[in-house]
Amino acid sequence: MFLQLSWVNLSRNLVLAYQSFGVVYGDLSTSPLYVYKSTFIGKLQNHQNEEAIFGAFSLIFWTLTLVPLLKYVFILLSADDNGEGGTFALYSLLCRHARFSLLPNQQAADEELSAYKYGPSTQAVGSSSLKRFLEKHKRLRTALLLVVLFGACMVIGDGVLTPAISVLSSVSGLQVTEDKLTDGEVLLLACVILVGLFALQHFGTHRVAFIFAPVVIIWLLSIFCIGLYNTIHWNPKIVRAFSPYFIIKFFKETGKEGWISLGGILLSITGTEAMFADLGHFTAFSIRLAFAFVVYPCLVVQYMGQAAFLSKNIPSIRSSFYDSIPDTVFWPVFIIATLAAIVGSQAVITATFSIIKQCHALGCFPRVKVVHTSRHIYGQIYIPEINWILMILTLAITIGFRDTTLIGNAYGLACVTVMFITTCLMTLVIVFVWQKSVLIAALFLLVFGFIEGVYLTAAFMKVPQGGWVPIVLSCIFMGIMYVWHYGTCKKYNFDLHNKVSLKWLLGLGPSLGIVRVPGIGLIYSELATGVPAIFSHFVTNLPAFHNVLVFVCVKSVPVPYVSPEERFLIGRVCPRPYRMYRCIVRYGYKDIQRDDGDFENLLVQSIAEFIQMEAEEPQFSTSESSSIDGRMAVISTRTIQSSSTLMITEQEGVGVSNSFQSSKSLGLHSLLSAYDDENPLIRRRQVRFQLPQNPGMDPSVREELVDLVQAKEAGVAYIMGHSYVKARRSSSFLKKLVIDMGYSFLRKNCRGPAVALNIPHISLIEVGMIYYV
């Protein structure tokens, strides 16, 4: 049995390792197209000799060994967050183990999520003082978030630069053939391929993984064979360059020029971050398997062979990869190289979509349309607006620079910045999450921080030669993120300080001093506690409200996924006669809010389950006063489906209910029917709830459940605030600029909250409110 399980596990990991070639390694495996050219063009033009080429290969070998193999494969892949990787996974772990989170609506109940308790639960004594110091100072926590967001912006920069350099490098092979293409023709071909690449994004990663994995595998085997051939044919002595002694000789000979040329050597490890960032689609073991046994040896042999060729053919440095290919296999390798470049670009674009989705979950990016591209594989997404923005920026850089060396300078700076930020976050994870000694963390930071720091300084030296591009892009995206986060926090704080007083609400009595009409009113708010000001604003202008009121809060929590069993948190806002409840719907930073048309039914079932639970457990609510905006309960959807609190019968049509025909007009039914016909993809399940015969049920509980069922039959209305956020007159000029212009512009040009939450517009009531923040 154990052997059978082991074989099943191994075979699953082998399949995932195969798929990972098409998603993870496309970018890393296409680096040989441009590394040597980027290294020796420029400051090293006076040092183009055999010794320098041997030293460059030695640098590439040890860089590949220390950073992708040692740091990422052996250490970083173990720092997953419930199977998820990337800078946001590290930040999420830190937020949960050291309370660094700046999300405003977090609750103690969130800490009871099963995914929240991932990792060691005890806190090491050595790190407790450091932890208290960081938790105490909000500015340090804000600085940590800004560092994470800056890393995210650099990944977005990668999404712009990777397609440009990969595709342009691959098609430049047409300039070494007998019928040489001009620079303009090569540029036009690259642009056509790039437009086609971005146009195919809506198909999703799942299909790409299966279609493109063979391309990358064939590409890796091709460059391995070419590298082996070149090593044997041109200069077998290159194997001596495995010794780090050649690195010392390289720097002795080249000096400052050699240090600056590290910006080119750095391109040999671009795409390494994808191994960690795309961990959620695969397993750590499958990624280790693919890299250690296939990718790493193929890349080392290719770089070795290319160096052997260059040592005997110095003038070929400008087009080293294509010149080193034997003439008999040139065209097949050219075709595979072009396809592999497309695969590498695809992987980084997909990672960019995930990063933006996670920024939005942190409240740091405007609402955008997120399309779930796979029914079977969770978390694979496509964002149309971002896709076309990336395409325009990529085409602009390709046409503007027209040179892979300049684009490589920008690309290297973006990649090494992300790696350095990951190293800094990993150092904190070692202390606070893994509970290791501060000395071990310091050693990790010293070794890898020093290596990446040297590369980072070399990359910054090339800012005037193209390195400014990722900095400018990051500043633009950071500005958008800061403005959105600042405005969102100010709006939330306004809601928090203008909550409706519960004493005032209780003083109105169960009727709230207004007419209670049949139906359920779902009042959406960002508040996780209290009654939002939108409620009093509504009843002041229209003195009528539904029999059953539910305050709904949809919020993100610092975990990758929230299981459906833990998604709903149900509680009571006022005493039982008021029929007022609270529902908090929780999502993780990688969850997709999909509309399956069943939210209303699940909500009613959850409230019914809560009412029953409250009655059966005396300790849950010991007195009437304790139930006023008191304790909340997690209602499992599995419990709901197996529970007999309410009986459910499917309805074939959208006909009028016989029992409650008077409470819902025929006109409204015809409108709902027309709406369903126009929106077949989000057709809601037509169900009817019935209360089972249970003589032992408490009469007050039965009465409350009957009211709930009747309210559901009468119809559900969604009430949201249509808010206008403005800075106070006494605010500074900078604040007015950020709120009145920046934040207002972003709100007007992003998806509305009703659309983002999949609320049917036919049932939507919007209440206008002005927020002076």
Short mmCIF file of C-alpha atoms in Angstrom, two decimals, residues 79-96 148 276 279 358 425 429 433 558 560 589-590:
data_model
loop_
_atom_site.label_atom_id
_atom_site.label_comp_id
_atom_site.label_asym_id
_atom_site.label_seq_id
_atom_site.Cartn_x
_atom_site.Cartn_y
_atom_site.Cartn_z
CA ALA A 79 8.97 28.88 2.66
CA ASP A 80 5.56 28.37 1.09
CA ASP A 81 2.27 29.70 2.42
CA ASN A 82 -0.16 26.77 2.24
CA GLY A 83 1.51 25.75 -1.02
CA GLU A 84 1.72 29.30 -2.44
CA GLY A 85 4.93 31.15 -3.25
CA GLY A 86 6.14 34.64 -4.16
CA THR A 87 6.79 37.84 -2.24
CA PHE A 88 3.12 38.10 -1.19
CA ALA A 89 3.27 34.61 0.32
CA LEU A 90 6.26 35.65 2.44
CA TYR A 91 4.52 38.88 3.44
CA SER A 92 1.35 36.98 4.32
CA LEU A 93 3.31 34.60 6.58
CA LEU A 94 4.91 37.57 8.32
CA CYS A 95 1.54 39.30 8.78
CA ARG A 96 0.13 36.25 10.53
CA VAL A 148 6.66 44.41 -0.93
CA PHE A 276 8.97 30.51 -6.33
CA LEU A 279 4.74 27.45 -6.77
CA GLN A 358 -2.84 40.03 -4.91
CA LEU A 425 11.68 39.07 3.37
CA VAL A 429 10.57 34.61 7.70
CA VAL A 433 8.00 32.00 10.99
CA PRO A 558 -3.94 37.43 4.82
CA PRO A 560 -3.92 32.48 0.12
CA TYR A 589 -5.38 36.97 -1.52
CA LYS A 590 -5.41 34.33 -4.28
#
